[in-house]
Amino acid sequence: MNTEPVGGKLLVLGLTLVLVGLAVDVSIGLISGRLSSLLRRSRRVARGLNVFSGTVFAGRATRLAVGSD
């Protein structure tokens, strides 16, 4: 039977989760900042994104209307 205290292991696990989450959040923040500046500069990119998202929404609406899973 293992009778080691688990407090230290839980602390390491918690710190690891916090650090990984922080790294992911910082990466997403940096990428979104760069993308927003690109979208503000280029009307062509913004228009392409609007067409793409509109196509996705129309496809999802069609699938919902047809009723297939």
Short mmCIF file of the C-alpha atoms (twelve columns), coordinates in Angstrom:
data_MODEL
# 
_entry.id   MODEL 
# 
loop_
_atom_site.group_PDB 
_atom_site.id 
_atom_site.type_symbol 
_atom_site.label_atom_id 
_atom_site.label_alt_id 
_atom_site.label_comp_id 
_atom_site.label_asym_id 
_atom_site.label_seq_id 
_atom_site.Cartn_x 
_atom_site.Cartn_y 
_atom_site.Cartn_z 
_atom_site.pdbx_PDB_model_num 
ATOM 1  C CA . MET A 1  0.000   0.000  0.000   1 
ATOM 2  C CA . ASN A 2  1.345   3.425  -0.986  1 
ATOM 3  C CA . THR A 3  1.158   5.814  1.994   1 
ATOM 4  C CA . GLU A 4  3.077   8.760  0.502   1 
ATOM 5  C CA . PRO A 5  1.503   12.183 0.999   1 
ATOM 6  C CA . VAL A 6  -0.112  13.378 -2.198  1 
ATOM 7  C CA . GLY A 7  -0.145  17.095 -1.369  1 
ATOM 8  C CA . GLY A 8  3.127   17.767 -3.172  1 
ATOM 9  C CA . LYS A 9  2.044   15.837 -6.229  1 
ATOM 10 C CA . LEU A 10 -1.242  17.739 -6.371  1 
ATOM 11 C CA . LEU A 11 0.638   21.029 -6.056  1 
ATOM 12 C CA . VAL A 12 2.916   20.110 -8.968  1 
ATOM 13 C CA . LEU A 13 -0.065  18.989 -11.034 1 
ATOM 14 C CA . GLY A 14 -1.936  22.211 -10.284 1 
ATOM 15 C CA . LEU A 15 1.045   24.399 -11.147 1 
ATOM 16 C CA . THR A 16 1.569   22.479 -14.374 1 
ATOM 17 C CA . LEU A 17 -2.059  22.989 -15.389 1 
ATOM 18 C CA . VAL A 18 -1.877  26.703 -14.591 1 
ATOM 19 C CA . LEU A 19 1.336   27.189 -16.582 1 
ATOM 20 C CA . VAL A 20 0.054   25.266 -19.600 1 
ATOM 21 C CA . GLY A 21 -3.211  27.221 -19.506 1 
ATOM 22 C CA . LEU A 22 -1.312  30.493 -19.265 1 
ATOM 23 C CA . ALA A 23 0.862   29.576 -22.250 1 
ATOM 24 C CA . VAL A 24 -2.199  28.686 -24.331 1 
ATOM 25 C CA . ASP A 25 -4.049  31.886 -23.356 1 
ATOM 26 C CA . VAL A 26 -1.049  34.090 -24.136 1 
ATOM 27 C CA . SER A 27 -0.614  32.381 -27.519 1 
ATOM 28 C CA . ILE A 28 -4.272  32.890 -28.395 1 
ATOM 29 C CA . GLY A 29 -4.063  36.537 -27.340 1 
ATOM 30 C CA . LEU A 30 -1.015  37.217 -29.488 1 
ATOM 31 C CA . ILE A 31 -2.442  35.442 -32.523 1 
ATOM 32 C CA . SER A 32 -5.794  37.216 -32.241 1 
ATOM 33 C CA . GLY A 33 -4.053  40.582 -31.970 1 
ATOM 34 C CA . ARG A 34 -2.145  39.958 -35.172 1 
ATOM 35 C CA . LEU A 35 -5.246  38.694 -36.967 1 
ATOM 36 C CA . SER A 36 -7.273  41.730 -35.909 1 
ATOM 37 C CA . SER A 37 -4.664  44.088 -37.296 1 
ATOM 38 C CA . LEU A 38 -4.673  42.111 -40.563 1 
ATOM 39 C CA . LEU A 39 -8.467  42.313 -40.765 1 
ATOM 40 C CA . ARG A 40 -8.413  46.070 -40.117 1 
ATOM 41 C CA . ARG A 41 -5.867  46.650 -42.899 1 
ATOM 42 C CA . SER A 42 -7.302  44.410 -45.607 1 
ATOM 43 C CA . ARG A 43 -10.886 44.617 -46.798 1 
ATOM 44 C CA . ARG A 44 -10.243 41.628 -49.044 1 
ATOM 45 C CA . VAL A 45 -9.342  39.372 -46.107 1 
ATOM 46 C CA . ALA A 46 -12.348 40.600 -44.115 1 
ATOM 47 C CA . ARG A 47 -14.644 39.962 -47.094 1 
ATOM 48 C CA . GLY A 48 -13.228 36.461 -47.553 1 
ATOM 49 C CA . LEU A 49 -13.808 35.707 -43.879 1 
ATOM 50 C CA . ASN A 50 -17.394 36.953 -44.156 1 
ATOM 51 C CA . VAL A 51 -18.024 34.779 -47.220 1 
ATOM 52 C CA . PHE A 52 -16.489 31.742 -45.512 1 
ATOM 53 C CA . SER A 53 -18.482 32.131 -42.297 1 
ATOM 54 C CA . GLY A 54 -21.678 32.825 -44.259 1 
ATOM 55 C CA . THR A 55 -21.154 29.628 -46.237 1 
ATOM 56 C CA . VAL A 56 -20.626 27.651 -43.030 1 
ATOM 57 C CA . PHE A 57 -23.786 29.099 -41.460 1 
ATOM 58 C CA . ALA A 58 -25.834 28.429 -44.598 1 
ATOM 59 C CA . GLY A 59 -24.585 24.845 -44.711 1 
ATOM 60 C CA . ARG A 60 -25.413 24.289 -41.054 1 
ATOM 61 C CA . ALA A 61 -28.882 25.829 -41.538 1 
ATOM 62 C CA . THR A 62 -29.520 23.562 -44.518 1 
ATOM 63 C CA . ARG A 63 -28.463 20.535 -42.541 1 
ATOM 64 C CA . LEU A 64 -30.719 21.564 -39.664 1 
ATOM 65 C CA . ALA A 65 -33.667 22.148 -42.019 1 
ATOM 66 C CA . VAL A 66 -33.228 18.794 -43.729 1 
ATOM 67 C CA . GLY A 67 -32.981 17.060 -40.376 1 
ATOM 68 C CA . SER A 68 -30.109 14.664 -41.062 1 
ATOM 69 C CA . ASP A 69 -27.739 13.803 -38.227 1 
# 
